[in-house]
Short mmCIF file of C-alpha atoms in Angstrom, two decimals:
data_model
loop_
_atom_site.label_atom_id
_atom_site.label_comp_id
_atom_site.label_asym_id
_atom_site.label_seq_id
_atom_site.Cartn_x
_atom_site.Cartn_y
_atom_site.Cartn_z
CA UNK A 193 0.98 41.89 -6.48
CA UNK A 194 1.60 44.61 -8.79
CA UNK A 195 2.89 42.43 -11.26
CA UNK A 196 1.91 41.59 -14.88
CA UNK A 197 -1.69 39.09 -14.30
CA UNK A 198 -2.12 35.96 -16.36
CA UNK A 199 -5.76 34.26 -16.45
CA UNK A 200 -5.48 30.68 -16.53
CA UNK A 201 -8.22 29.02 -18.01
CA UNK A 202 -10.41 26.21 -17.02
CA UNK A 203 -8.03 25.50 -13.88
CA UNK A 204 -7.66 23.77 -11.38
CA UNK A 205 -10.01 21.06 -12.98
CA UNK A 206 -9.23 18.60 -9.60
CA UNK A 207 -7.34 18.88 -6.73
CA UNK A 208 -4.03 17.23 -8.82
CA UNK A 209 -3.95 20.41 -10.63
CA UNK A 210 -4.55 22.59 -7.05
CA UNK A 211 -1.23 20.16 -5.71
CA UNK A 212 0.58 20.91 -8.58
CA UNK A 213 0.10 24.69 -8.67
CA UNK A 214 0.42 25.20 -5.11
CA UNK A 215 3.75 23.05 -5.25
CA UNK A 216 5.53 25.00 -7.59
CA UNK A 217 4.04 28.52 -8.16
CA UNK A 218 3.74 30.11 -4.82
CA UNK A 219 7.15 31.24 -5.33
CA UNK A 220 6.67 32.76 -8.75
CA UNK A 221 2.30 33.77 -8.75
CA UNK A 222 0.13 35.50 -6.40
CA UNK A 223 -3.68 33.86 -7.02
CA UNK A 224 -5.89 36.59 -6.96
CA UNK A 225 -8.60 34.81 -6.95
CA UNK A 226 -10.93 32.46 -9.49
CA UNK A 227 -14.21 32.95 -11.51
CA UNK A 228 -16.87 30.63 -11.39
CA UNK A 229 -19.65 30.12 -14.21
CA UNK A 230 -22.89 29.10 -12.67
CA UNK A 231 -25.05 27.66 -15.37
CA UNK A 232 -27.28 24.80 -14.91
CA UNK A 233 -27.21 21.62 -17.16
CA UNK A 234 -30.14 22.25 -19.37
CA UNK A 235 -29.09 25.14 -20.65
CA UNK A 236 -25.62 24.33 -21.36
CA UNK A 237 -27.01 21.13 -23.27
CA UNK A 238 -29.03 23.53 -25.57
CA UNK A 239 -25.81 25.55 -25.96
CA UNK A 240 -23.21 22.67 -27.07
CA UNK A 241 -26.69 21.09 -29.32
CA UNK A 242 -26.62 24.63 -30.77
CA UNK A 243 -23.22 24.86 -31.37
CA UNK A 244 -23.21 21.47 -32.95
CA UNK A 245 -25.08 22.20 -35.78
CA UNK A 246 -21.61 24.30 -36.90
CA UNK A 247 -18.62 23.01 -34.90
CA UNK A 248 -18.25 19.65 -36.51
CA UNK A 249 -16.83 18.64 -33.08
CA UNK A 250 -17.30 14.81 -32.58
CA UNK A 251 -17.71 15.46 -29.14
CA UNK A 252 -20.54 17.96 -29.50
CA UNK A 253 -23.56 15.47 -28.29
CA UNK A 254 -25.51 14.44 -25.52
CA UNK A 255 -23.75 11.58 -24.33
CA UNK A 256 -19.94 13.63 -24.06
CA UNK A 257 -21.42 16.51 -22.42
CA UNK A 258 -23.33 14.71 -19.69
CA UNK A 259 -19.98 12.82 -19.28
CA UNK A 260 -18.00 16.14 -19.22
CA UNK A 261 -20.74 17.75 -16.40
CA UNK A 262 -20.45 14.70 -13.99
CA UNK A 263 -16.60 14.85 -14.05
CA UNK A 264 -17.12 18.74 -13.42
CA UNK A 265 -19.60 18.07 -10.54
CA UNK A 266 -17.27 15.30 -8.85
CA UNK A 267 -13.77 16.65 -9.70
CA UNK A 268 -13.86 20.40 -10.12
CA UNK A 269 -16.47 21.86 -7.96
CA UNK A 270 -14.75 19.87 -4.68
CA UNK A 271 -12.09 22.44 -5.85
CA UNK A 272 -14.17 25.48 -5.93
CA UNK A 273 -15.73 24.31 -2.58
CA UNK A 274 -12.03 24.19 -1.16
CA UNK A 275 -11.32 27.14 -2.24
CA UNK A 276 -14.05 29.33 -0.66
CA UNK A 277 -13.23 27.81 2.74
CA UNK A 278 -9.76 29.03 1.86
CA UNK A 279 -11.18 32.41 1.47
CA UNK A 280 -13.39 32.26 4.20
CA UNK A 281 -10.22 31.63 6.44
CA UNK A 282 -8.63 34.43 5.50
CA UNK A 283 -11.16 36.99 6.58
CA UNK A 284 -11.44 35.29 9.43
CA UNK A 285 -7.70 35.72 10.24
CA UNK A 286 -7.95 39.38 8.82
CA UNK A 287 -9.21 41.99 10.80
CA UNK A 288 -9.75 43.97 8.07
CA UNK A 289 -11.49 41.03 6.27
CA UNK A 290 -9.19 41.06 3.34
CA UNK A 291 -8.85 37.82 1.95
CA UNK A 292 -5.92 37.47 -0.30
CA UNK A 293 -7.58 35.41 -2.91
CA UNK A 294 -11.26 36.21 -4.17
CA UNK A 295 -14.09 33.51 -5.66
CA UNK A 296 -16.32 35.34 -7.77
CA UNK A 297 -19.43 33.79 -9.47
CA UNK A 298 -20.66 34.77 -12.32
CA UNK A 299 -24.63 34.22 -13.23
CA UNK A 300 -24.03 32.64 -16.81
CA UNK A 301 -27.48 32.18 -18.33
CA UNK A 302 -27.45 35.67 -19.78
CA UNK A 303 -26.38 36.54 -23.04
CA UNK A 304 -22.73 36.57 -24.48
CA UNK A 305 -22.97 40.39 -23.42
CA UNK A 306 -23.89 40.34 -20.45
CA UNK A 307 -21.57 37.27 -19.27
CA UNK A 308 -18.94 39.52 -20.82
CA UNK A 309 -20.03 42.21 -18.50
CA UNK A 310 -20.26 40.36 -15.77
CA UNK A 311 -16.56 39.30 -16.63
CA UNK A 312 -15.22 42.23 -17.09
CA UNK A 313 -16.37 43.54 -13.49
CA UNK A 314 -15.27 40.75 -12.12
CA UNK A 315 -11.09 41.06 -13.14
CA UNK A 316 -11.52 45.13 -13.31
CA UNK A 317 -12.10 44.21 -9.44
CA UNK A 318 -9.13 42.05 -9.47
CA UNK A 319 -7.35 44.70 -11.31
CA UNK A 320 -8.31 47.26 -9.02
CA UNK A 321 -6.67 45.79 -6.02
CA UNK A 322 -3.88 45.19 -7.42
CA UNK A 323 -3.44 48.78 -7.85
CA UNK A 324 -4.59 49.74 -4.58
CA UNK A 325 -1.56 47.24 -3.57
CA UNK A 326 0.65 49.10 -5.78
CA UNK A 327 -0.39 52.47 -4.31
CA UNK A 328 -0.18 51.51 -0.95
CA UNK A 329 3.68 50.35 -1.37
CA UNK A 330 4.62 53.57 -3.52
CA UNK A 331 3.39 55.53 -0.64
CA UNK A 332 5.30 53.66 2.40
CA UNK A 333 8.51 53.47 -0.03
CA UNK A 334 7.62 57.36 -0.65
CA UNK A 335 7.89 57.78 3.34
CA UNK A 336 9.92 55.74 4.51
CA UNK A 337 12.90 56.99 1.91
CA UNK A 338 12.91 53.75 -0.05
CA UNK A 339 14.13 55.23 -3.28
CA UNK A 340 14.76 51.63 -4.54
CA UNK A 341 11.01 50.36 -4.21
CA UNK A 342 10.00 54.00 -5.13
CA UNK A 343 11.91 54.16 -8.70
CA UNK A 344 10.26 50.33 -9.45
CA UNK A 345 7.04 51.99 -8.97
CA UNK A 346 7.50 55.03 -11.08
CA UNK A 347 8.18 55.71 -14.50
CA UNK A 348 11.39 58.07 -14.05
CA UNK A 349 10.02 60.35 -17.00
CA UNK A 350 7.57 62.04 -14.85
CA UNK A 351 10.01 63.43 -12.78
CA UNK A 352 12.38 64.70 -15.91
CA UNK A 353 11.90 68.78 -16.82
CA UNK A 354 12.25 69.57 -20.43
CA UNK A 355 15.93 68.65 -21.59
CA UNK A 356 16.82 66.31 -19.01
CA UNK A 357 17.30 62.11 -19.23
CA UNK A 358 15.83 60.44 -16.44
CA UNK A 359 17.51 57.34 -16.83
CA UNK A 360 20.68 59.04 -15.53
CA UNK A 361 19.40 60.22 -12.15
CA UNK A 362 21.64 58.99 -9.51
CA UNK A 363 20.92 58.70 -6.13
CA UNK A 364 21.41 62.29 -5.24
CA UNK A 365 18.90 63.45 -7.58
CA UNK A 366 16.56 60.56 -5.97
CA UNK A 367 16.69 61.90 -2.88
CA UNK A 368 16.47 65.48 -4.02
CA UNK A 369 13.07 64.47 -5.49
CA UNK A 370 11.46 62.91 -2.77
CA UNK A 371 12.00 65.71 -1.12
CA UNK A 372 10.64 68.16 -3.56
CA UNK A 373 7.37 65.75 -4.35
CA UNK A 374 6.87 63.71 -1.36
CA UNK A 375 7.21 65.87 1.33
CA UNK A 376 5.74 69.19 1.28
CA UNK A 377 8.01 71.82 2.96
CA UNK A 378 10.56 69.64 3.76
CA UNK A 379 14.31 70.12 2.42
CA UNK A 380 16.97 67.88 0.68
CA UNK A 381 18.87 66.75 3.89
CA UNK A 382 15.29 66.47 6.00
CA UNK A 383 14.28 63.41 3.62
CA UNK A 384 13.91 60.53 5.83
CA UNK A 385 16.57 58.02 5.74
CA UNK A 386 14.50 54.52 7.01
CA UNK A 387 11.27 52.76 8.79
CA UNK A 388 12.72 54.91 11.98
CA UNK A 389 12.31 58.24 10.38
CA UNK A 390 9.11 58.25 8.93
CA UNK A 391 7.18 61.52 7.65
CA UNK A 392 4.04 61.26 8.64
CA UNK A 393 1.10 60.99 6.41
CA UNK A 394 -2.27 59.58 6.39
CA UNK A 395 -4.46 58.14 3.55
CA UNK A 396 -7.90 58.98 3.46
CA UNK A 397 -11.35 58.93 0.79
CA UNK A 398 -9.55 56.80 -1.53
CA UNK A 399 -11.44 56.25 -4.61
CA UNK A 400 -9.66 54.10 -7.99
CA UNK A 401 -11.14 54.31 -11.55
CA UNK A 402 -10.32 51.59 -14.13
CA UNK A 403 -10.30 53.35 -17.53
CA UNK A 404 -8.84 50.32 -18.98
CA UNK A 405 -7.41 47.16 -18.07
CA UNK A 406 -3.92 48.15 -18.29
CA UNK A 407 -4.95 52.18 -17.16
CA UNK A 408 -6.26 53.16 -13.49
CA UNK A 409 -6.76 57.07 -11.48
CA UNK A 410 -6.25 56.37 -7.57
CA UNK A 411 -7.64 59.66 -6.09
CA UNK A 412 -7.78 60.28 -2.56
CA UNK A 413 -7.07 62.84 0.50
CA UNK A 414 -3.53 63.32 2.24
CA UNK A 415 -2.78 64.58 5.20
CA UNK A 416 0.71 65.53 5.84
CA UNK A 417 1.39 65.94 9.68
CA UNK A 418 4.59 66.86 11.77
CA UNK A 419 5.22 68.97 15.03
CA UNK A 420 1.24 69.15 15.83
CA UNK A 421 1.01 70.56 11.78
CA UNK A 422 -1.31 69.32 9.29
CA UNK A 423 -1.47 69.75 5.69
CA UNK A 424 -4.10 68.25 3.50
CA UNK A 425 -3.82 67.51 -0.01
CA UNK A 426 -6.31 65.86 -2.64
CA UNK A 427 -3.45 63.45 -4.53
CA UNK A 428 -4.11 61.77 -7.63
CA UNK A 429 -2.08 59.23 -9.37
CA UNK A 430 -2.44 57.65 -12.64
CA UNK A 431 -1.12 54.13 -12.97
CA UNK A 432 -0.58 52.06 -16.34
CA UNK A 433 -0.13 48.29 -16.85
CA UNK A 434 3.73 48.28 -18.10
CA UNK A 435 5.75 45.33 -19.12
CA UNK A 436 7.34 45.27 -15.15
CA UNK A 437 3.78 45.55 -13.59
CA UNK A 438 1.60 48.65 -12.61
CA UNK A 439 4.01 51.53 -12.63
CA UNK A 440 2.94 55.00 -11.79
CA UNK A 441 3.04 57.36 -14.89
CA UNK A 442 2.21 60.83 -13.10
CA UNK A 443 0.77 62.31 -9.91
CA UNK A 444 -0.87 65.61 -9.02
CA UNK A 445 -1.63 67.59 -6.08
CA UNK A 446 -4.57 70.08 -5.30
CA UNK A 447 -5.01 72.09 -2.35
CA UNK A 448 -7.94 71.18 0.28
#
């Protein structure tokens, strides 16, 4: 999660492609999840007749597409079935309900637009959790003084003041800034220095806007709490789609 997404399409066609996939790419891919086009037959015959007339495809008749839609009903949507049980598994074993992979379907009989729409709503949700997942480790690294996790989050440039080069903060200066962004009132040597000294904070009214694919706002309340103390804080981050996954670009605070 957090990491640059890839749709592959038409896939897994049969459950020798599922095999093959789970196999060898757990290791290396997260599957978000997988969009399904409900469209019945009749209307994707007038489509590929339609499309005939230009294509010059020899396999733009009748007789290919029927054979195409039976080897979809036997082969692929098995798959799809699968799948939903998968997802229906793990909101049962979530108490939170959070599956970690997602089938959407997608009502296909509409115009190009609006299957676009559709589309687009469907991996801007994708998208959104992803950042969400992002956020959510930023924040724990950001408490739990993991400057490591922290840095591969952030772009280093927000940090730098006019005249300085990020790049050649060293750990000193890390520290020095978690304490002077992620900890309100707290000094250099205070910073926490593991899980066992964590600064308390909770998350609250989150809300995420996807401007863009590769461009997301995560908004939401902060509440900073030690010694029976509370400080709340509306936080705002700004994420962007870089070539190492979503990194945070720059974060503001307002006052409660």
């Amino acid at each position: 999660y957090g990491t640059p997404i890839f749709l592959v399409d038409g896939f897994p066609r049969n459950f020798d492609n599922l095999s093959g996939w789970t196999d060898n790419m757990p290791q290396a891919a997260s599957c978000l999840g997988a969009l399904v086009y409900d469209c019945p037959q009749d209307v994707l015959e007038a489509r590929i007749m339609s499309r005939a007339e230009t294509s010059g495809r020899s396999d733009d008749n009748l007789t290919s597409a029927r054979k195409r839609f039976r080897t979809f009903q036997m082969q692929t949507m098995p798959v799809v079935r699968a799948l939903e049980e998968v997802e229906k598994a793990q909101d049962a074993e979530d108490p939170a309900g959070n599956s970690r992979i997602r089938m959407t379907h997608i009502e296909a009989t509409g115009t190009v637009e609006e299957v676009w729409d559709a589309t687009k709503a469907a991996m801007d949700a994708y998208a959104a959790n992803d950042v969400l997942s992002a956020n959510s480790r930023l924040i724990r690294a950001a408490v739990e003084g993991d400057a490591d996790t922290y840095m591969k989050l952030s772009a280093r440039g927000m940090f730098a003041k006019e005249g300085e080069d990020a790049s050649k903060f060293d750990d000193e200066k890390l520290k020095s800034l978690f304490a002077e962004y992620e900890m309100p009132g707290k000094k250099d040597d205070e910073a926490p220095d593991g899980a066992d000294d964590i600064w308390n904070t909770i998350i609250s009214n989150a809300t995420i806007e996807m401007q863009t694919g590769t461009k997301a706002i995560v908004s939401y309340d902060r509440t900073f709490a030690e010694d029976g103390k509370e400080e709340t804080l509306r936080e705002t981050r700004v994420w962007s789609h870089e070539e190492n996954g979503w990194t945070c670009i720059h974060f503001y605070r307002t006052p409660k």
